[in-house]
């Protein structure tokens, strides 16, 4: 199974990240602390984050989690709103190329 990328742990992704999209840029502060899920959600646990600045038309984001290809930003129900693939150790891009995430 060498074709499956290793899952980066949350601790490796904690910190300040610049999120840039089609209508602006802002800073995400990723934490290893647990984020609150909407009551009744059966989603896997996610980590908390703080958004600083105005990213423009940003989808709902309530938390984040590492995934095998990179990381995802999730809404309060635990559903992925933006999925990022790792480009290198410090840069990620959504599969549609509209959003990028870079270590600040």
PDB file of N, CA and C in Angstrom:
ATOM      1  N   UNK A   1       0.821  -1.189   0.000  1.00  0.00           N
ATOM      2  CA  UNK A   1       0.000   0.000   0.000  1.00  0.00           C
ATOM      3  C   UNK A   1       0.867   1.256   0.000  1.00  0.00           C
ATOM      4  N   UNK A   2       1.978   1.224  -0.667  1.00  0.00           N
ATOM      5  CA  UNK A   2       2.876   2.370  -0.678  1.00  0.00           C
ATOM      6  C   UNK A   2       2.313   3.538  -1.458  1.00  0.00           C
ATOM      7  N   UNK A   3       1.243   3.350  -2.252  1.00  0.00           N
ATOM      8  CA  UNK A   3       0.650   4.432  -3.012  1.00  0.00           C
ATOM      9  C   UNK A   3      -0.236   5.343  -2.185  1.00  0.00           C
ATOM     10  N   UNK A   4      -0.526   4.986  -0.947  1.00  0.00           N
ATOM     11  CA  UNK A   4      -1.371   5.792  -0.074  1.00  0.00           C
ATOM     12  C   UNK A   4      -0.486   6.732   0.731  1.00  0.00           C
ATOM     13  N   UNK A   5      -0.730   8.069   0.630  1.00  0.00           N
ATOM     14  CA  UNK A   5       0.104   8.998   1.383  1.00  0.00           C
ATOM     15  C   UNK A   5      -0.097   8.846   2.886  1.00  0.00           C
ATOM     16  N   UNK A   6       0.953   9.129   3.642  1.00  0.00           N
ATOM     17  CA  UNK A   6       0.865   9.062   5.098  1.00  0.00           C
ATOM     18  C   UNK A   6       0.013  10.222   5.607  1.00  0.00           C
ATOM     19  N   UNK A   7      -0.817   9.951   6.585  1.00  0.00           N
ATOM     20  CA  UNK A   7      -1.660  10.968   7.191  1.00  0.00           C
ATOM     21  C   UNK A   7      -0.820  11.799   8.146  1.00  0.00           C
ATOM     22  N   UNK A   8      -0.757  13.113   7.895  1.00  0.00           N
ATOM     23  CA  UNK A   8      -0.048  13.994   8.810  1.00  0.00           C
ATOM     24  C   UNK A   8      -0.894  14.177  10.052  1.00  0.00           C
ATOM     25  N   UNK A   9      -0.273  14.130  11.210  1.00  0.00           N
ATOM     26  CA  UNK A   9      -1.009  14.353  12.439  1.00  0.00           C
ATOM     27  C   UNK A   9      -1.377  15.813  12.602  1.00  0.00           C
ATOM     28  N   UNK A  10      -2.401  16.063  13.405  1.00  0.00           N
ATOM     29  CA  UNK A  10      -2.859  17.429  13.632  1.00  0.00           C
ATOM     30  C   UNK A  10      -1.742  18.316  14.183  1.00  0.00           C
ATOM     31  N   UNK A  11      -0.896  17.770  15.050  1.00  0.00           N
ATOM     32  CA  UNK A  11       0.164  18.573  15.663  1.00  0.00           C
ATOM     33  C   UNK A  11       1.095  19.176  14.613  1.00  0.00           C
ATOM     34  N   UNK A  12       1.322  18.471  13.508  1.00  0.00           N
ATOM     35  CA  UNK A  12       2.203  18.970  12.452  1.00  0.00           C
ATOM     36  C   UNK A  12       1.576  20.127  11.678  1.00  0.00           C
ATOM     37  N   UNK A  13       0.259  20.279  11.765  1.00  0.00           N
ATOM     38  CA  UNK A  13      -0.440  21.306  10.994  1.00  0.00           C
ATOM     39  C   UNK A  13      -0.886  22.498  11.832  1.00  0.00           C
ATOM     40  N   UNK A  14      -0.737  22.421  13.143  1.00  0.00           N
ATOM     41  CA  UNK A  14      -1.142  23.503  14.033  1.00  0.00           C
ATOM     42  C   UNK A  14      -0.302  24.746  13.738  1.00  0.00           C
ATOM     43  N   UNK A  15      -0.949  25.907  13.754  1.00  0.00           N
ATOM     44  CA  UNK A  15      -0.232  27.170  13.567  1.00  0.00           C
ATOM     45  C   UNK A  15      -0.983  28.120  12.658  1.00  0.00           C
ATOM     46  N   UNK A  16      -0.261  29.151  12.192  1.00  0.00           N
ATOM     47  CA  UNK A  16      -0.822  30.202  11.337  1.00  0.00           C
ATOM     48  C   UNK A  16      -0.689  29.810   9.873  1.00  0.00           C
ATOM     49  N   UNK A  17      -1.786  29.942   9.140  1.00  0.00           N
ATOM     50  CA  UNK A  17      -1.818  29.637   7.713  1.00  0.00           C
ATOM     51  C   UNK A  17      -2.501  30.780   6.980  1.00  0.00           C
ATOM     52  N   UNK A  18      -2.009  31.112   5.799  1.00  0.00           N
ATOM     53  CA  UNK A  18      -2.671  32.098   4.952  1.00  0.00           C
ATOM     54  C   UNK A  18      -3.586  31.356   3.986  1.00  0.00           C
ATOM     55  N   UNK A  19      -4.869  31.712   4.018  1.00  0.00           N
ATOM     56  CA  UNK A  19      -5.868  31.152   3.119  1.00  0.00           C
ATOM     57  C   UNK A  19      -6.174  32.206   2.068  1.00  0.00           C
ATOM     58  N   UNK A  20      -5.957  31.886   0.805  1.00  0.00           N
ATOM     59  CA  UNK A  20      -6.223  32.813  -0.292  1.00  0.00           C
ATOM     60  C   UNK A  20      -7.213  32.182  -1.250  1.00  0.00           C
ATOM     61  N   UNK A  21      -8.182  32.988  -1.668  1.00  0.00           N
ATOM     62  CA  UNK A  21      -9.199  32.495  -2.584  1.00  0.00           C
ATOM     63  C   UNK A  21      -9.516  33.504  -3.657  1.00  0.00           C
ATOM     64  N   UNK A  22     -10.566  33.250  -4.400  1.00  0.00           N
ATOM     65  CA  UNK A  22     -10.890  34.116  -5.533  1.00  0.00           C
ATOM     66  C   UNK A  22     -11.299  35.534  -5.139  1.00  0.00           C
ATOM     67  N   UNK A  23     -11.673  35.763  -3.880  1.00  0.00           N
ATOM     68  CA  UNK A  23     -12.161  37.081  -3.483  1.00  0.00           C
ATOM     69  C   UNK A  23     -11.454  37.652  -2.269  1.00  0.00           C
ATOM     70  N   UNK A  24     -10.280  37.162  -1.930  1.00  0.00           N
ATOM     71  CA  UNK A  24      -9.565  37.719  -0.799  1.00  0.00           C
ATOM     72  C   UNK A  24      -8.676  36.711  -0.112  1.00  0.00           C
ATOM     73  N   UNK A  25      -8.044  37.176   0.951  1.00  0.00           N
ATOM     74  CA  UNK A  25      -7.144  36.327   1.740  1.00  0.00           C
ATOM     75  C   UNK A  25      -7.339  36.642   3.210  1.00  0.00           C
ATOM     76  N   UNK A  26      -7.071  35.656   4.057  1.00  0.00           N
ATOM     77  CA  UNK A  26      -7.182  35.829   5.498  1.00  0.00           C
ATOM     78  C   UNK A  26      -6.205  34.864   6.169  1.00  0.00           C
ATOM     79  N   UNK A  27      -6.174  34.912   7.465  1.00  0.00           N
ATOM     80  CA  UNK A  27      -5.303  34.027   8.235  1.00  0.00           C
ATOM     81  C   UNK A  27      -6.155  33.024   8.995  1.00  0.00           C
ATOM     82  N   UNK A  28      -5.737  31.767   8.973  1.00  0.00           N
ATOM     83  CA  UNK A  28      -6.361  30.723   9.785  1.00  0.00           C
ATOM     84  C   UNK A  28      -5.390  30.343  10.886  1.00  0.00           C
ATOM     85  N   UNK A  29      -5.863  30.300  12.097  1.00  0.00           N
ATOM     86  CA  UNK A  29      -5.075  29.817  13.229  1.00  0.00           C
ATOM     87  C   UNK A  29      -5.593  28.422  13.554  1.00  0.00           C
ATOM     88  N   UNK A  30      -4.863  27.395  13.130  1.00  0.00           N
ATOM     89  CA  UNK A  30      -5.275  26.012  13.356  1.00  0.00           C
ATOM     90  C   UNK A  30      -4.809  25.560  14.732  1.00  0.00           C
ATOM     91  N   UNK A  31      -5.712  24.974  15.485  1.00  0.00           N
ATOM     92  CA  UNK A  31      -5.435  24.492  16.831  1.00  0.00           C
ATOM     93  C   UNK A  31      -5.636  22.977  16.885  1.00  0.00           C
ATOM     94  N   UNK A  32      -4.992  22.317  17.832  1.00  0.00           N
ATOM     95  CA  UNK A  32      -5.201  20.885  18.036  1.00  0.00           C
ATOM     96  C   UNK A  32      -6.390  20.630  18.970  1.00  0.00           C
ATOM     97  N   UNK A  33      -6.960  21.704  19.535  1.00  0.00           N
ATOM     98  CA  UNK A  33      -8.127  21.557  20.405  1.00  0.00           C
ATOM     99  C   UNK A  33      -9.318  21.057  19.608  1.00  0.00           C
ATOM    100  N   UNK A  34     -10.212  20.359  20.270  1.00  0.00           N
ATOM    101  CA  UNK A  34     -11.418  19.870  19.612  1.00  0.00           C
ATOM    102  C   UNK A  34     -12.379  20.994  19.293  1.00  0.00           C
ATOM    103  N   UNK A  35     -13.059  20.896  18.149  1.00  0.00           N
ATOM    104  CA  UNK A  35     -14.088  21.869  17.762  1.00  0.00           C
ATOM    105  C   UNK A  35     -15.452  21.270  18.047  1.00  0.00           C
ATOM    106  N   UNK A  36     -16.388  22.119  18.338  1.00  0.00           N
ATOM    107  CA  UNK A  36     -17.753  21.688  18.634  1.00  0.00           C
ATOM    108  C   UNK A  36     -18.479  21.343  17.347  1.00  0.00           C
ATOM    109  N   UNK A  37     -19.101  20.177  17.338  1.00  0.00           N
ATOM    110  CA  UNK A  37     -19.941  19.758  16.225  1.00  0.00           C
ATOM    111  C   UNK A  37     -21.399  20.073  16.546  1.00  0.00           C
ATOM    112  N   UNK A  38     -22.187  20.293  15.523  1.00  0.00           N
ATOM    113  CA  UNK A  38     -23.617  20.520  15.696  1.00  0.00           C
ATOM    114  C   UNK A  38     -24.245  19.320  16.411  1.00  0.00           C
ATOM    115  N   UNK A  39     -25.195  19.561  17.293  1.00  0.00           N
ATOM    116  CA  UNK A  39     -25.855  18.482  18.030  1.00  0.00           C
ATOM    117  C   UNK A  39     -26.417  17.441  17.065  1.00  0.00           C
ATOM    118  N   UNK A  40     -26.163  16.174  17.355  1.00  0.00           N
ATOM    119  CA  UNK A  40     -26.660  15.080  16.538  1.00  0.00           C
ATOM    120  C   UNK A  40     -25.750  14.678  15.395  1.00  0.00           C
ATOM    121  N   UNK A  41     -24.665  15.407  15.181  1.00  0.00           N
ATOM    122  CA  UNK A  41     -23.757  15.068  14.091  1.00  0.00           C
ATOM    123  C   UNK A  41     -23.042  13.751  14.389  1.00  0.00           C
ATOM    124  N   UNK A  42     -22.914  12.927  13.378  1.00  0.00           N
ATOM    125  CA  UNK A  42     -22.187  11.658  13.512  1.00  0.00           C
ATOM    126  C   UNK A  42     -20.802  11.745  12.875  1.00  0.00           C
ATOM    127  N   UNK A  43     -20.372  12.950  12.525  1.00  0.00           N
ATOM    128  CA  UNK A  43     -19.070  13.148  11.880  1.00  0.00           C
ATOM    129  C   UNK A  43     -17.936  12.842  12.837  1.00  0.00           C
ATOM    130  N   UNK A  44     -16.796  12.529  12.268  1.00  0.00           N
ATOM    131  CA  UNK A  44     -15.593  12.307  13.065  1.00  0.00           C
ATOM    132  C   UNK A  44     -15.200  13.608  13.757  1.00  0.00           C
ATOM    133  N   UNK A  45     -14.516  13.525  14.889  1.00  0.00           N
ATOM    134  CA  UNK A  45     -14.083  14.742  15.578  1.00  0.00           C
ATOM    135  C   UNK A  45     -13.226  15.621  14.673  1.00  0.00           C
ATOM    136  N   UNK A  46     -13.303  16.914  14.911  1.00  0.00           N
ATOM    137  CA  UNK A  46     -12.482  17.858  14.169  1.00  0.00           C
ATOM    138  C   UNK A  46     -11.825  18.812  15.145  1.00  0.00           C
ATOM    139  N   UNK A  47     -10.858  19.556  14.649  1.00  0.00           N
ATOM    140  CA  UNK A  47     -10.096  20.497  15.473  1.00  0.00           C
ATOM    141  C   UNK A  47     -10.619  21.917  15.255  1.00  0.00           C
ATOM    142  N   UNK A  48     -10.352  22.771  16.239  1.00  0.00           N
ATOM    143  CA  UNK A  48     -10.847  24.143  16.170  1.00  0.00           C
ATOM    144  C   UNK A  48      -9.897  25.037  15.371  1.00  0.00           C
ATOM    145  N   UNK A  49     -10.435  26.171  14.951  1.00  0.00           N
ATOM    146  CA  UNK A  49      -9.646  27.175  14.239  1.00  0.00           C
ATOM    147  C   UNK A  49     -10.247  28.535  14.473  1.00  0.00           C
ATOM    148  N   UNK A  50      -9.452  29.562  14.211  1.00  0.00           N
ATOM    149  CA  UNK A  50      -9.896  30.952  14.278  1.00  0.00           C
ATOM    150  C   UNK A  50      -9.574  31.574  12.931  1.00  0.00           C
ATOM    151  N   UNK A  51     -10.526  32.341  12.392  1.00  0.00           N
ATOM    152  CA  UNK A  51     -10.320  33.037  11.121  1.00  0.00           C
ATOM    153  C   UNK A  51     -10.076  34.506  11.429  1.00  0.00           C
ATOM    154  N   UNK A  52      -8.956  35.043  10.935  1.00  0.00           N
ATOM    155  CA  UNK A  52      -8.632  36.463  11.105  1.00  0.00           C
ATOM    156  C   UNK A  52      -8.643  37.123   9.731  1.00  0.00           C
ATOM    157  N   UNK A  53      -9.387  38.195   9.579  1.00  0.00           N
ATOM    158  CA  UNK A  53      -9.451  38.902   8.308  1.00  0.00           C
ATOM    159  C   UNK A  53     -10.673  38.497   7.509  1.00  0.00           C
ATOM    160  N   UNK A  54     -10.717  38.969   6.272  1.00  0.00           N
ATOM    161  CA  UNK A  54     -11.864  38.749   5.402  1.00  0.00           C
ATOM    162  C   UNK A  54     -11.416  38.006   4.155  1.00  0.00           C
ATOM    163  N   UNK A  55     -11.851  36.775   4.024  1.00  0.00           N
ATOM    164  CA  UNK A  55     -11.507  35.959   2.859  1.00  0.00           C
ATOM    165  C   UNK A  55     -12.476  36.163   1.712  1.00  0.00           C
ATOM    166  N   UNK A  56     -13.438  37.029   1.878  1.00  0.00           N
ATOM    167  CA  UNK A  56     -14.439  37.201   0.837  1.00  0.00           C
ATOM    168  C   UNK A  56     -15.524  36.158   0.988  1.00  0.00           C
ATOM    169  N   UNK A  57     -15.914  35.545  -0.097  1.00  0.00           N
ATOM    170  CA  UNK A  57     -16.999  34.564  -0.102  1.00  0.00           C
ATOM    171  C   UNK A  57     -16.496  33.197   0.350  1.00  0.00           C
ATOM    172  N   UNK A  58     -16.289  33.068   1.626  1.00  0.00           N
ATOM    173  CA  UNK A  58     -15.787  31.840   2.222  1.00  0.00           C
ATOM    174  C   UNK A  58     -16.961  30.954   2.629  1.00  0.00           C
ATOM    175  N   UNK A  59     -16.936  29.657   2.278  1.00  0.00           N
ATOM    176  CA  UNK A  59     -18.005  28.778   2.751  1.00  0.00           C
ATOM    177  C   UNK A  59     -17.955  28.655   4.277  1.00  0.00           C
ATOM    178  N   UNK A  60     -19.020  28.140   4.879  1.00  0.00           N
ATOM    179  CA  UNK A  60     -19.048  27.950   6.333  1.00  0.00           C
ATOM    180  C   UNK A  60     -17.872  27.076   6.763  1.00  0.00           C
ATOM    181  N   UNK A  61     -17.149  27.540   7.780  1.00  0.00           N
ATOM    182  CA  UNK A  61     -16.033  26.768   8.329  1.00  0.00           C
ATOM    183  C   UNK A  61     -16.142  26.802   9.848  1.00  0.00           C
ATOM    184  N   UNK A  62     -16.178  25.630  10.461  1.00  0.00           N
ATOM    185  CA  UNK A  62     -16.272  25.531  11.916  1.00  0.00           C
ATOM    186  C   UNK A  62     -15.121  24.741  12.522  1.00  0.00           C
ATOM    187  N   UNK A  63     -14.332  24.081  11.682  1.00  0.00           N
ATOM    188  CA  UNK A  63     -13.218  23.284  12.182  1.00  0.00           C
ATOM    189  C   UNK A  63     -12.417  22.701  11.029  1.00  0.00           C
ATOM    190  N   UNK A  64     -11.455  21.875  11.377  1.00  0.00           N
ATOM    191  CA  UNK A  64     -10.588  21.274  10.373  1.00  0.00           C
ATOM    192  C   UNK A  64     -10.144  19.897  10.833  1.00  0.00           C
ATOM    193  N   UNK A  65      -9.631  19.108   9.891  1.00  0.00           N
ATOM    194  CA  UNK A  65      -9.048  17.808  10.233  1.00  0.00           C
ATOM    195  C   UNK A  65      -8.035  17.414   9.162  1.00  0.00           C
ATOM    196  N   UNK A  66      -6.989  16.689   9.580  1.00  0.00           N
ATOM    197  CA  UNK A  66      -6.051  16.155   8.584  1.00  0.00           C
ATOM    198  C   UNK A  66      -6.712  15.000   7.831  1.00  0.00           C
ATOM    199  N   UNK A  67      -6.368  14.857   6.566  1.00  0.00           N
ATOM    200  CA  UNK A  67      -6.835  13.744   5.739  1.00  0.00           C
ATOM    201  C   UNK A  67      -5.612  13.181   5.013  1.00  0.00           C
ATOM    202  N   UNK A  68      -5.698  11.988   4.445  1.00  0.00           N
ATOM    203  CA  UNK A  68      -4.505  11.400   3.815  1.00  0.00           C
ATOM    204  C   UNK A  68      -3.826  12.272   2.759  1.00  0.00           C
ATOM    205  N   UNK A  69      -4.572  13.018   1.965  1.00  0.00           N
ATOM    206  CA  UNK A  69      -3.959  13.844   0.920  1.00  0.00           C
ATOM    207  C   UNK A  69      -3.578  15.237   1.391  1.00  0.00           C
ATOM    208  N   UNK A  70      -4.026  15.638   2.588  1.00  0.00           N
ATOM    209  CA  UNK A  70      -3.728  16.984   3.065  1.00  0.00           C
ATOM    210  C   UNK A  70      -4.562  17.351   4.270  1.00  0.00           C
ATOM    211  N   UNK A  71      -5.526  18.272   4.077  1.00  0.00           N
ATOM    212  CA  UNK A  71      -6.427  18.637   5.170  1.00  0.00           C
ATOM    213  C   UNK A  71      -7.723  19.163   4.592  1.00  0.00           C
ATOM    214  N   UNK A  72      -8.767  19.145   5.438  1.00  0.00           N
ATOM    215  CA  UNK A  72     -10.053  19.682   5.016  1.00  0.00           C
ATOM    216  C   UNK A  72     -10.576  20.639   6.061  1.00  0.00           C
ATOM    217  N   UNK A  73     -11.336  21.625   5.586  1.00  0.00           N
ATOM    218  CA  UNK A  73     -12.045  22.558   6.441  1.00  0.00           C
ATOM    219  C   UNK A  73     -13.504  22.133   6.426  1.00  0.00           C
ATOM    220  N   UNK A  74     -14.113  22.055   7.605  1.00  0.00           N
ATOM    221  CA  UNK A  74     -15.451  21.475   7.751  1.00  0.00           C
ATOM    222  C   UNK A  74     -16.446  22.467   8.323  1.00  0.00           C
ATOM    223  N   UNK A  75     -17.734  22.241   8.020  1.00  0.00           N
ATOM    224  CA  UNK A  75     -18.792  23.053   8.605  1.00  0.00           C
ATOM    225  C   UNK A  75     -19.166  22.491   9.977  1.00  0.00           C
ATOM    226  N   UNK A  76     -20.140  23.084  10.640  1.00  0.00           N
ATOM    227  CA  UNK A  76     -20.505  22.686  12.005  1.00  0.00           C
ATOM    228  C   UNK A  76     -21.105  21.282  12.083  1.00  0.00           C
ATOM    229  N   UNK A  77     -21.553  20.746  10.960  1.00  0.00           N
ATOM    230  CA  UNK A  77     -22.084  19.380  10.936  1.00  0.00           C
ATOM    231  C   UNK A  77     -20.969  18.363  10.702  1.00  0.00           C
ATOM    232  N   UNK A  78     -19.751  18.859  10.409  1.00  0.00           N
ATOM    233  CA  UNK A  78     -18.616  17.977  10.166  1.00  0.00           C
ATOM    234  C   UNK A  78     -18.423  17.605   8.708  1.00  0.00           C
ATOM    235  N   UNK A  79     -19.158  18.259   7.813  1.00  0.00           N
ATOM    236  CA  UNK A  79     -19.012  17.995   6.382  1.00  0.00           C
ATOM    237  C   UNK A  79     -17.923  18.889   5.799  1.00  0.00           C
ATOM    238  N   UNK A  80     -17.128  18.344   4.896  1.00  0.00           N
ATOM    239  CA  UNK A  80     -16.054  19.099   4.258  1.00  0.00           C
ATOM    240  C   UNK A  80     -16.619  20.222   3.399  1.00  0.00           C
ATOM    241  N   UNK A  81     -16.097  21.434   3.584  1.00  0.00           N
ATOM    242  CA  UNK A  81     -16.479  22.566   2.736  1.00  0.00           C
ATOM    243  C   UNK A  81     -15.350  22.928   1.783  1.00  0.00           C
ATOM    244  N   UNK A  82     -14.104  22.735   2.209  1.00  0.00           N
ATOM    245  CA  UNK A  82     -12.931  22.919   1.348  1.00  0.00           C
ATOM    246  C   UNK A  82     -11.965  21.770   1.624  1.00  0.00           C
ATOM    247  N   UNK A  83     -11.525  21.100   0.577  1.00  0.00           N
ATOM    248  CA  UNK A  83     -10.583  19.986   0.708  1.00  0.00           C
ATOM    249  C   UNK A  83      -9.280  20.383   0.022  1.00  0.00           C
ATOM    250  N   UNK A  84      -8.181  20.311   0.775  1.00  0.00           N
ATOM    251  CA  UNK A  84      -6.871  20.727   0.275  1.00  0.00           C
ATOM    252  C   UNK A  84      -5.953  19.522   0.109  1.00  0.00           C
ATOM    253  N   UNK A  85      -5.253  19.499  -1.023  1.00  0.00           N
ATOM    254  CA  UNK A  85      -4.210  18.499  -1.265  1.00  0.00           C
ATOM    255  C   UNK A  85      -2.862  19.150  -1.009  1.00  0.00           C
ATOM    256  N   UNK A  86      -1.971  18.400  -0.416  1.00  0.00           N
ATOM    257  CA  UNK A  86      -0.631  18.904  -0.120  1.00  0.00           C
ATOM    258  C   UNK A  86       0.159  19.052  -1.415  1.00  0.00           C
ATOM    259  N   UNK A  87       0.769  20.225  -1.603  1.00  0.00           N
ATOM    260  CA  UNK A  87       1.650  20.483  -2.746  1.00  0.00           C
ATOM    261  C   UNK A  87       3.105  20.310  -2.341  1.00  0.00           C
ATOM    262  N   UNK A  88       3.420  20.775  -1.141  1.00  0.00           N
ATOM    263  CA  UNK A  88       4.722  20.553  -0.514  1.00  0.00           C
ATOM    264  C   UNK A  88       4.494  20.687   0.984  1.00  0.00           C
ATOM    265  N   UNK A  89       5.519  20.689   1.776  1.00  0.00           N
ATOM    266  CA  UNK A  89       5.353  20.706   3.225  1.00  0.00           C
ATOM    267  C   UNK A  89       4.657  21.930   3.780  1.00  0.00           C
ATOM    268  N   UNK A  90       4.643  23.021   3.017  1.00  0.00           N
ATOM    269  CA  UNK A  90       4.084  24.268   3.523  1.00  0.00           C
ATOM    270  C   UNK A  90       2.939  24.817   2.681  1.00  0.00           C
ATOM    271  N   UNK A  91       2.559  24.143   1.598  1.00  0.00           N
ATOM    272  CA  UNK A  91       1.535  24.671   0.698  1.00  0.00           C
ATOM    273  C   UNK A  91       0.512  23.596   0.330  1.00  0.00           C
ATOM    274  N   UNK A  92      -0.747  24.019   0.268  1.00  0.00           N
ATOM    275  CA  UNK A  92      -1.866  23.157  -0.075  1.00  0.00           C
ATOM    276  C   UNK A  92      -2.750  23.904  -1.066  1.00  0.00           C
ATOM    277  N   UNK A  93      -3.476  23.163  -1.890  1.00  0.00           N
ATOM    278  CA  UNK A  93      -4.399  23.764  -2.856  1.00  0.00           C
ATOM    279  C   UNK A  93      -5.643  22.894  -2.958  1.00  0.00           C
ATOM    280  N   UNK A  94      -6.819  23.543  -3.139  1.00  0.00           N
ATOM    281  CA  UNK A  94      -8.042  22.770  -3.331  1.00  0.00           C
ATOM    282  C   UNK A  94      -7.975  22.062  -4.680  1.00  0.00           C
ATOM    283  N   UNK A  95      -8.736  21.003  -4.802  1.00  0.00           N
ATOM    284  CA  UNK A  95      -8.709  20.210  -6.030  1.00  0.00           C
ATOM    285  C   UNK A  95      -9.160  21.023  -7.245  1.00  0.00           C
ATOM    286  N   UNK A  96     -10.014  22.037  -7.039  1.00  0.00           N
ATOM    287  CA  UNK A  96     -10.440  22.877  -8.155  1.00  0.00           C
ATOM    288  C   UNK A  96      -9.486  24.043  -8.397  1.00  0.00           C
ATOM    289  N   UNK A  97      -8.462  24.203  -7.553  1.00  0.00           N
ATOM    290  CA  UNK A  97      -7.451  25.244  -7.717  1.00  0.00           C
ATOM    291  C   UNK A  97      -7.880  26.638  -7.321  1.00  0.00           C
ATOM    292  N   UNK A  98      -9.081  26.798  -6.772  1.00  0.00           N
ATOM    293  CA  UNK A  98      -9.580  28.135  -6.419  1.00  0.00           C
ATOM    294  C   UNK A  98      -9.026  28.667  -5.098  1.00  0.00           C
ATOM    295  N   UNK A  99      -8.653  27.794  -4.188  1.00  0.00           N
ATOM    296  CA  UNK A  99      -8.185  28.198  -2.861  1.00  0.00           C
ATOM    297  C   UNK A  99      -6.808  27.629  -2.605  1.00  0.00           C
ATOM    298  N   UNK A 100      -5.969  28.403  -1.943  1.00  0.00           N
ATOM    299  CA  UNK A 100      -4.654  27.901  -1.543  1.00  0.00           C
ATOM    300  C   UNK A 100      -4.458  28.189  -0.059  1.00  0.00           C
ATOM    301  N   UNK A 101      -3.637  27.365   0.552  1.00  0.00           N
ATOM    302  CA  UNK A 101      -3.346  27.454   1.969  1.00  0.00           C
ATOM    303  C   UNK A 101      -1.839  27.310   2.108  1.00  0.00           C
ATOM    304  N   UNK A 102      -1.210  28.300   2.750  1.00  0.00           N
ATOM    305  CA  UNK A 102       0.250  28.303   2.881  1.00  0.00           C
ATOM    306  C   UNK A 102       0.614  28.671   4.318  1.00  0.00           C
ATOM    307  N   UNK A 103       1.588  27.936   4.862  1.00  0.00           N
ATOM    308  CA  UNK A 103       2.058  28.233   6.219  1.00  0.00           C
ATOM    309  C   UNK A 103       2.538  29.663   6.279  1.00  0.00           C
ATOM    310  N   UNK A 104       2.054  30.409   7.267  1.00  0.00           N
ATOM    311  CA  UNK A 104       2.372  31.823   7.427  1.00  0.00           C
ATOM    312  C   UNK A 104       3.720  32.002   8.100  1.00  0.00           C
TER     313      UNK A 104
END
